[in-house]
Amino acid sequence: MGEVPPLTKLHEKYRDKGFAFFIVYVREAHPGENFPHHGSFEQKLAHARQLRDLERVKIPILIDDLKGAAHVAYGLLPNMIYLIDRDRTVVYKSDWTDAHELEGMCESLVRLDDMKARQVPIIRKGVSERLHWIPMDPQHRERIYRRSGEKAIRDYFNARGHLPYATDAERDKTQAS
Amino acid sequence: MTDQAEIENYNYSVFVGSEQFMDFRTLLPVGSSGPDFEAPLLENGQTVRLSEY
């Protein structure tokens, strides 16, 4: 959710350059008392509306089906991102949304269009890989989990052994005790 | 798996941290074709198909 504001800026910057941005609403990754797991499509729609209003989402939201058909097909991760070109080729994917990285990729495609228009010869399509480090804003993360409910925090703690918004130092302390 | 079981399995009620981050590295590598899918827009219910873009 922290990436919604920068993604919105990209959506506004690139929509007139042939790009279409969509958020695909999938499942409640951290179901809690306020946002429990989905049991019906109507409930899923209601959650998506709340998400849109709470986060002031301006990017069009697509609602995946109740079995998560699109989510499953694309890898089932909670915050992943794909950039797909006009031929439906995956040109970029990331296991966590990073608007800065995405902007660089959008620029690459804009440059490609420009090279094609100027008939610049292209040797071949290349592939690059990189690791990225995902920063955490503890206050923001705590707000998101508390919004879902105490259960979401409890379940995360039970699964990971630390609070979802614990800093590295706090995690080390928890693991040492 | 029945539809209902599939739905319940996908929409887990308790987070257990089963994300497969390593599998993501090899699934749909760049250069492959993105699976087509359709889904309704929240705004107006209009169905959007990826291949239409």
GROMACS .gro file of N, CA and C in nm, chain A residues 10-131:
model
  366
   10LEU      N    1   0.324   0.765  -1.148
   10LEU     CA    2   0.368   0.701  -1.273
   10LEU      C    3   0.249   0.681  -1.367
   11HIS      N    4   0.137   0.640  -1.310
   11HIS     CA    5   0.015   0.621  -1.388
   11HIS      C    6  -0.020   0.751  -1.461
   12GLU      N    7  -0.010   0.863  -1.388
   12GLU     CA    8  -0.044   0.992  -1.450
   12GLU      C    9   0.061   1.035  -1.552
   13LYS      N   10   0.187   1.001  -1.524
   13LYS     CA   11   0.295   1.042  -1.614
   13LYS      C   12   0.294   0.964  -1.746
   14TYR      N   13   0.261   0.835  -1.738
   14TYR     CA   14   0.279   0.750  -1.856
   14TYR      C   15   0.150   0.712  -1.929
   15ARG      N   16   0.034   0.750  -1.875
   15ARG     CA   17  -0.089   0.702  -1.941
   15ARG      C   18  -0.107   0.763  -2.079
   16ASP      N   19  -0.045   0.880  -2.102
   16ASP     CA   20  -0.054   0.940  -2.236
   16ASP      C   21   0.059   0.893  -2.327
   17LYS      N   22   0.141   0.802  -2.277
   17LYS     CA   23   0.252   0.750  -2.357
   17LYS      C   24   0.229   0.603  -2.392
   18GLY      N   25   0.103   0.563  -2.390
   18GLY     CA   26   0.069   0.427  -2.432
   18GLY      C   27   0.072   0.323  -2.322
   19PHE      N   28   0.086   0.364  -2.197
   19PHE     CA   29   0.088   0.268  -2.087
   19PHE      C   30  -0.049   0.261  -2.020
   20ALA      N   31  -0.085   0.143  -1.975
   20ALA     CA   32  -0.207   0.126  -1.894
   20ALA      C   33  -0.167   0.061  -1.763
   21PHE      N   34  -0.201   0.124  -1.654
   21PHE     CA   35  -0.169   0.071  -1.522
   21PHE      C   36  -0.295   0.010  -1.460
   22PHE      N   37  -0.278  -0.105  -1.398
   22PHE     CA   38  -0.388  -0.167  -1.324
   22PHE      C   39  -0.335  -0.222  -1.192
   23ILE      N   40  -0.416  -0.212  -1.090
   23ILE     CA   41  -0.391  -0.285  -0.966
   23ILE      C   42  -0.486  -0.404  -0.971
   24VAL      N   43  -0.434  -0.523  -0.951
   24VAL     CA   44  -0.521  -0.641  -0.947
   24VAL      C   45  -0.544  -0.675  -0.800
   25TYR      N   46  -0.668  -0.661  -0.758
   25TYR     CA   47  -0.702  -0.690  -0.618
   25TYR      C   48  -0.720  -0.840  -0.605
   26VAL      N   49  -0.643  -0.901  -0.514
   26VAL     CA   50  -0.640  -1.047  -0.504
   26VAL      C   51  -0.704  -1.095  -0.373
   27ARG      N   52  -0.625  -1.137  -0.277
   27ARG     CA   53  -0.683  -1.187  -0.151
   27ARG      C   54  -0.632  -1.101  -0.036
   28GLU      N   55  -0.692  -1.120   0.079
   28GLU     CA   56  -0.641  -1.052   0.199
   28GLU      C   57  -0.518  -1.130   0.243
   29ALA      N   58  -0.401  -1.070   0.225
   29ALA     CA   59  -0.278  -1.140   0.261
   29ALA      C   60  -0.268  -1.161   0.412
   30HIS      N   61  -0.323  -1.064   0.486
   30HIS     CA   62  -0.317  -1.071   0.633
   30HIS      C   63  -0.457  -1.050   0.690
   31PRO      N   64  -0.540  -1.154   0.678
   31PRO     CA   65  -0.678  -1.138   0.724
   31PRO      C   66  -0.686  -1.110   0.874
   32GLY      N   67  -0.772  -1.017   0.909
   32GLY     CA   68  -0.792  -0.982   1.050
   32GLY      C   69  -0.940  -0.964   1.078
   33GLU      N   70  -0.969  -0.914   1.198
   33GLU     CA   71  -1.110  -0.898   1.238
   33GLU      C   72  -1.184  -0.801   1.146
   34ASN      N   73  -1.116  -0.697   1.102
   34ASN     CA   74  -1.182  -0.594   1.020
   34ASN      C   75  -1.184  -0.629   0.871
   35PHE      N   76  -1.083  -0.700   0.826
   35PHE     CA   77  -1.075  -0.744   0.687
   35PHE      C   78  -1.046  -0.894   0.683
   36PRO      N   79  -1.150  -0.974   0.711
   36PRO     CA   80  -1.128  -1.120   0.712
   36PRO      C   81  -1.107  -1.175   0.571
   37HIS      N   82  -1.070  -1.302   0.565
   37HIS     CA   83  -1.053  -1.368   0.435
   37HIS      C   84  -1.184  -1.362   0.356
   38HIS      N   85  -1.170  -1.365   0.224
   38HIS     CA   86  -1.290  -1.355   0.140
   38HIS      C   87  -1.366  -1.487   0.135
   39GLY      N   88  -1.498  -1.476   0.151
   39GLY     CA   89  -1.583  -1.594   0.139
   39GLY      C   90  -1.682  -1.581   0.025
   40SER      N   91  -1.690  -1.461  -0.030
   40SER     CA   92  -1.781  -1.440  -0.144
   40SER      C   93  -1.725  -1.326  -0.230
   41PHE      N   94  -1.769  -1.325  -0.356
   41PHE     CA   95  -1.720  -1.220  -0.446
   41PHE      C   96  -1.771  -1.083  -0.403
   42GLU      N   97  -1.892  -1.080  -0.348
   42GLU     CA   98  -1.950  -0.953  -0.302
   42GLU      C   99  -1.865  -0.894  -0.189
   43GLN      N  100  -1.822  -0.982  -0.099
   43GLN     CA  101  -1.737  -0.937   0.011
   43GLN      C  102  -1.603  -0.886  -0.044
   44LYS      N  103  -1.551  -0.956  -0.144
   44LYS     CA  104  -1.424  -0.915  -0.205
   44LYS      C  105  -1.438  -0.777  -0.268
   45LEU      N  106  -1.549  -0.756  -0.337
   45LEU     CA  107  -1.576  -0.624  -0.397
   45LEU      C  108  -1.584  -0.516  -0.290
   46ALA      N  109  -1.651  -0.549  -0.180
   46ALA     CA  110  -1.666  -0.450  -0.071
   46ALA      C  111  -1.530  -0.414  -0.013
   47HIS      N  112  -1.442  -0.514   0.006
   47HIS     CA  113  -1.308  -0.487   0.058
   47HIS      C  114  -1.229  -0.399  -0.041
   48ALA      N  115  -1.244  -0.431  -0.168
   48ALA     CA  116  -1.170  -0.355  -0.271
   48ALA      C  117  -1.216  -0.209  -0.272
   49ARG      N  118  -1.346  -0.188  -0.253
   49ARG     CA  119  -1.398  -0.050  -0.249
   49ARG      C  120  -1.340   0.024  -0.129
   50GLN      N  121  -1.336  -0.046  -0.015
   50GLN     CA  122  -1.280   0.017   0.105
   50GLN      C  123  -1.133   0.051   0.085
   51LEU      N  124  -1.060  -0.041   0.024
   51LEU     CA  125  -0.918  -0.018  -0.006
   51LEU      C  126  -0.903   0.107  -0.094
   52ARG      N  127  -0.982   0.112  -0.199
   52ARG     CA  128  -0.975   0.226  -0.292
   52ARG      C  129  -1.000   0.357  -0.216
   53ASP      N  130  -1.102   0.357  -0.130
   53ASP     CA  131  -1.138   0.481  -0.061
   53ASP      C  132  -1.037   0.517   0.047
   54LEU      N  133  -0.993   0.416   0.123
   54LEU     CA  134  -0.898   0.444   0.232
   54LEU      C  135  -0.763   0.492   0.180
   55GLU      N  136  -0.718   0.433   0.070
   55GLU     CA  137  -0.586   0.468   0.016
   55GLU      C  138  -0.595   0.568  -0.098
   56ARG      N  139  -0.716   0.613  -0.127
   56ARG     CA  140  -0.740   0.711  -0.236
   56ARG      C  141  -0.673   0.663  -0.366
   57VAL      N  142  -0.703   0.540  -0.401
   57VAL     CA  143  -0.643   0.480  -0.520
   57VAL      C  144  -0.709   0.537  -0.645
   58LYS      N  145  -0.627   0.589  -0.736
   58LYS     CA  146  -0.682   0.643  -0.861
   58LYS      C  147  -0.650   0.551  -0.980
   59ILE      N  148  -0.563   0.455  -0.957
   59ILE     CA  149  -0.529   0.359  -1.063
   59ILE      C  150  -0.647   0.261  -1.074
   60PRO      N  151  -0.689   0.228  -1.197
   60PRO     CA  152  -0.800   0.133  -1.210
   60PRO      C  153  -0.770   0.001  -1.137
   61ILE      N  154  -0.870  -0.048  -1.067
   61ILE     CA  155  -0.854  -0.173  -0.992
   61ILE      C  156  -0.932  -0.284  -1.061
   62LEU      N  157  -0.862  -0.394  -1.090
   62LEU     CA  158  -0.928  -0.513  -1.144
   62LEU      C  159  -0.949  -0.611  -1.030
   63ILE      N  160  -1.062  -0.679  -1.032
   63ILE     CA  161  -1.093  -0.774  -0.924
   63ILE      C  162  -1.071  -0.916  -0.976
   64ASP      N  163  -0.971  -0.981  -0.921
   64ASP     CA  164  -0.945  -1.121  -0.958
   64ASP      C  165  -1.061  -1.207  -0.907
   65ASP      N  166  -1.077  -1.326  -0.968
   65ASP     CA  167  -1.190  -1.409  -0.922
   65ASP      C  168  -1.160  -1.468  -0.783
   66LEU      N  169  -1.257  -1.534  -0.727
   66LEU     CA  170  -1.247  -1.579  -0.588
   66LEU      C  171  -1.141  -1.689  -0.569
   67LYS      N  172  -1.105  -1.755  -0.680
   67LYS     CA  173  -1.000  -1.858  -0.671
   67LYS      C  174  -0.862  -1.800  -0.699
   68GLY      N  175  -0.858  -1.671  -0.733
   68GLY     CA  176  -0.728  -1.607  -0.759
   68GLY      C  177  -0.664  -1.655  -0.888
   69ALA      N  178  -0.743  -1.671  -0.994
   69ALA     CA  179  -0.690  -1.726  -1.120
   69ALA      C  180  -0.572  -1.645  -1.173
   70ALA      N  181  -0.586  -1.514  -1.177
   70ALA     CA  182  -0.476  -1.430  -1.229
   70ALA      C  183  -0.359  -1.432  -1.130
   71HIS      N  184  -0.392  -1.424  -1.002
   71HIS     CA  185  -0.288  -1.423  -0.899
   71HIS      C  186  -0.204  -1.550  -0.905
   72VAL      N  187  -0.270  -1.664  -0.919
   72VAL     CA  188  -0.200  -1.793  -0.929
   72VAL      C  189  -0.112  -1.794  -1.053
   73ALA      N  190  -0.168  -1.750  -1.166
   73ALA     CA  191  -0.094  -1.753  -1.292
   73ALA      C  192   0.032  -1.668  -1.288
   74TYR      N  193   0.029  -1.564  -1.206
   74TYR     CA  194   0.143  -1.471  -1.203
   74TYR      C  195   0.233  -1.489  -1.081
   75GLY      N  196   0.207  -1.588  -0.998
   75GLY     CA  197   0.308  -1.618  -0.895
   75GLY      C  198   0.266  -1.606  -0.751
   76LEU      N  199   0.144  -1.564  -0.724
   76LEU     CA  200   0.085  -1.569  -0.589
   76LEU      C  201   0.153  -1.483  -0.482
   77LEU      N  202   0.241  -1.395  -0.520
   77LEU     CA  203   0.305  -1.313  -0.417
   77LEU      C  204   0.215  -1.194  -0.381
   78PRO      N  205   0.235  -1.139  -0.262
   78PRO     CA  206   0.141  -1.036  -0.215
   78PRO      C  207   0.159  -0.896  -0.274
   79ASN      N  208   0.275  -0.864  -0.325
   79ASN     CA  209   0.297  -0.724  -0.365
   79ASN      C  210   0.384  -0.718  -0.489
   80MET      N  211   0.367  -0.816  -0.576
   80MET     CA  212   0.453  -0.824  -0.695
   80MET      C  213   0.405  -0.728  -0.802
   81ILE      N  214   0.490  -0.710  -0.903
   81ILE     CA  215   0.454  -0.620  -1.013
   81ILE      C  216   0.508  -0.677  -1.144
   82TYR      N  217   0.432  -0.658  -1.249
   82TYR     CA  218   0.473  -0.700  -1.383
   82TYR      C  219   0.456  -0.582  -1.478
   83LEU      N  220   0.549  -0.571  -1.571
   83LEU     CA  221   0.533  -0.477  -1.682
   83LEU      C  222   0.531  -0.562  -1.808
   84ILE      N  223   0.422  -0.552  -1.882
   84ILE     CA  224   0.399  -0.639  -1.998
   84ILE      C  225   0.384  -0.550  -2.120
   85ASP      N  226   0.453  -0.585  -2.229
   85ASP     CA  227   0.448  -0.496  -2.346
   85ASP      C  228   0.327  -0.527  -2.434
   86ARG      N  229   0.321  -0.456  -2.545
   86ARG     CA  230   0.202  -0.468  -2.633
   86ARG      C  231   0.186  -0.609  -2.691
   87ASP      N  232   0.299  -0.681  -2.701
   87ASP     CA  233   0.292  -0.819  -2.753
   87ASP      C  234   0.266  -0.920  -2.641
   88ARG      N  235   0.238  -0.872  -2.523
   88ARG     CA  236   0.212  -0.950  -2.402
   88ARG      C  237   0.337  -1.022  -2.353
   89THR      N  238   0.452  -0.966  -2.387
   89THR     CA  239   0.577  -1.021  -2.336
   89THR      C  240   0.610  -0.956  -2.202
   90VAL      N  241   0.648  -1.038  -2.106
   90VAL     CA  242   0.690  -0.986  -1.975
   90VAL      C  243   0.825  -0.916  -1.995
   91VAL      N  244   0.828  -0.785  -1.974
   91VAL     CA  245   0.955  -0.713  -1.991
   91VAL      C  246   1.019  -0.679  -1.855
   92TYR      N  247   0.939  -0.687  -1.752
   92TYR     CA  248   0.993  -0.660  -1.618
   92TYR      C  249   0.901  -0.727  -1.517
   93LYS      N  250   0.959  -0.781  -1.413
   93LYS     CA  251   0.879  -0.834  -1.303
   93LYS      C  252   0.958  -0.816  -1.175
   94SER      N  253   0.889  -0.801  -1.068
   94SER     CA  254   0.957  -0.787  -0.940
   94SER      C  255   0.870  -0.849  -0.832
   95ASP      N  256   0.936  -0.910  -0.733
   95ASP     CA  257   0.860  -0.975  -0.626
   95ASP      C  258   0.808  -0.874  -0.524
   96TRP      N  259   0.842  -0.746  -0.543
   96TRP     CA  260   0.791  -0.642  -0.453
   96TRP      C  261   0.786  -0.514  -0.533
   97THR      N  262   0.679  -0.442  -0.522
   97THR     CA  263   0.664  -0.322  -0.605
   97THR      C  264   0.759  -0.211  -0.562
   98ASP      N  265   0.834  -0.162  -0.659
   98ASP     CA  266   0.927  -0.053  -0.636
   98ASP      C  267   0.905   0.047  -0.750
   99ALA      N  268   0.842   0.158  -0.718
   99ALA     CA  269   0.803   0.254  -0.822
   99ALA      C  270   0.924   0.312  -0.894
  100HIS      N  271   1.036   0.330  -0.823
  100HIS     CA  272   1.156   0.385  -0.888
  100HIS      C  273   1.205   0.292  -0.998
  101GLU      N  274   1.209   0.163  -0.964
  101GLU     CA  275   1.252   0.066  -1.064
  101GLU      C  276   1.158   0.064  -1.183
  102LEU      N  277   1.029   0.066  -1.152
  102LEU     CA  278   0.929   0.061  -1.258
  102LEU      C  279   0.942   0.181  -1.351
  103GLU      N  280   0.968   0.297  -1.293
  103GLU     CA  281   0.981   0.416  -1.377
  103GLU      C  282   1.097   0.399  -1.476
  104GLY      N  283   1.206   0.342  -1.427
  104GLY     CA  284   1.320   0.317  -1.516
  104GLY      C  285   1.281   0.225  -1.631
  105MET      N  286   1.200   0.125  -1.602
  105MET     CA  287   1.158   0.032  -1.707
  105MET      C  288   1.061   0.098  -1.805
  106CYS      N  289   0.972   0.182  -1.752
  106CYS     CA  290   0.881   0.254  -1.842
  106CYS      C  291   0.963   0.342  -1.937
  107GLU      N  292   1.064   0.407  -1.882
  107GLU     CA  293   1.151   0.491  -1.966
  107GLU      C  294   1.220   0.407  -2.074
  108SER      N  295   1.260   0.285  -2.037
  108SER     CA  296   1.324   0.196  -2.136
  108SER      C  297   1.232   0.170  -2.254
  109LEU      N  298   1.104   0.147  -2.224
  109LEU     CA  299   1.009   0.119  -2.332
  109LEU      C  300   0.981   0.244  -2.415
  110VAL      N  301   0.980   0.359  -2.350
  110VAL     CA  302   0.963   0.484  -2.425
  110VAL      C  303   1.083   0.502  -2.519
  111ARG      N  304   1.203   0.473  -2.467
  111ARG     CA  305   1.325   0.484  -2.551
  111ARG      C  306   1.320   0.385  -2.666
  112LEU      N  307   1.267   0.265  -2.639
  112LEU     CA  308   1.258   0.164  -2.745
  112LEU      C  309   1.167   0.215  -2.858
  113ASP      N  310   1.054   0.271  -2.821
  113ASP     CA  311   0.964   0.328  -2.923
  113ASP      C  312   1.036   0.434  -3.005
  114ASP      N  313   1.114   0.516  -2.935
  114ASP     CA  314   1.189   0.623  -3.001
  114ASP      C  315   1.294   0.564  -3.096
  115MET      N  316   1.363   0.459  -3.050
  115MET     CA  317   1.465   0.396  -3.136
  115MET      C  318   1.401   0.336  -3.259
  116LYS      N  319   1.285   0.273  -3.240
  116LYS     CA  320   1.215   0.212  -3.354
  116LYS      C  321   1.172   0.320  -3.452
  117ALA      N  322   1.123   0.432  -3.398
  117ALA     CA  323   1.078   0.541  -3.485
  117ALA      C  324   1.194   0.596  -3.566
  118ARG      N  325   1.312   0.599  -3.504
  118ARG     CA  326   1.430   0.652  -3.573
  118ARG      C  327   1.507   0.542  -3.647
  119GLN      N  328   1.450   0.422  -3.647
  119GLN     CA  329   1.508   0.305  -3.714
  119GLN      C  330   1.651   0.276  -3.668
  120VAL      N  331   1.672   0.293  -3.536
  120VAL     CA  332   1.803   0.259  -3.478
  120VAL      C  333   1.816   0.107  -3.476
  121PRO      N  334   1.924   0.054  -3.532
  121PRO     CA  335   1.938  -0.093  -3.529
  121PRO      C  336   1.957  -0.146  -3.388
  122ILE      N  337   1.894  -0.259  -3.359
  122ILE     CA  338   1.902  -0.321  -3.226
  122ILE      C  339   1.974  -0.454  -3.242
  123ILE      N  340   2.078  -0.475  -3.163
  123ILE     CA  341   2.154  -0.600  -3.174
  123ILE      C  342   2.066  -0.719  -3.134
  124ARG      N  343   2.012  -0.712  -3.014
  124ARG     CA  344   1.924  -0.818  -2.965
  124ARG      C  345   1.857  -0.772  -2.836
  125LYS      N  346   1.762  -0.850  -2.790
  125LYS     CA  347   1.702  -0.822  -2.659
  125LYS      C  348   1.797  -0.876  -2.552
  126GLY      N  349   1.832  -0.796  -2.456
  126GLY     CA  350   1.918  -0.843  -2.347
  126GLY      C  351   1.837  -0.865  -2.221
  127VAL      N  352   1.895  -0.936  -2.127
  127VAL     CA  353   1.828  -0.962  -1.999
  127VAL      C  354   1.920  -0.915  -1.887
  128SER      N  355   1.865  -0.848  -1.788
  128SER     CA  356   1.946  -0.814  -1.671
  128SER      C  357   1.874  -0.862  -1.545
  129GLU      N  358   1.950  -0.890  -1.443
  129GLU     CA  359   1.892  -0.934  -1.316
  129GLU      C  360   1.954  -0.851  -1.205
  130ARG      N  361   1.881  -0.834  -1.101
  130ARG     CA  362   1.939  -0.761  -0.987
  130ARG      C  363   1.868  -0.801  -0.858
  131LEU      N  364   1.934  -0.782  -0.749
  131LEU     CA  365   1.869  -0.796  -0.619
  131LEU      C  366   1.824  -0.657  -0.577
   0.00000   0.00000   0.00000
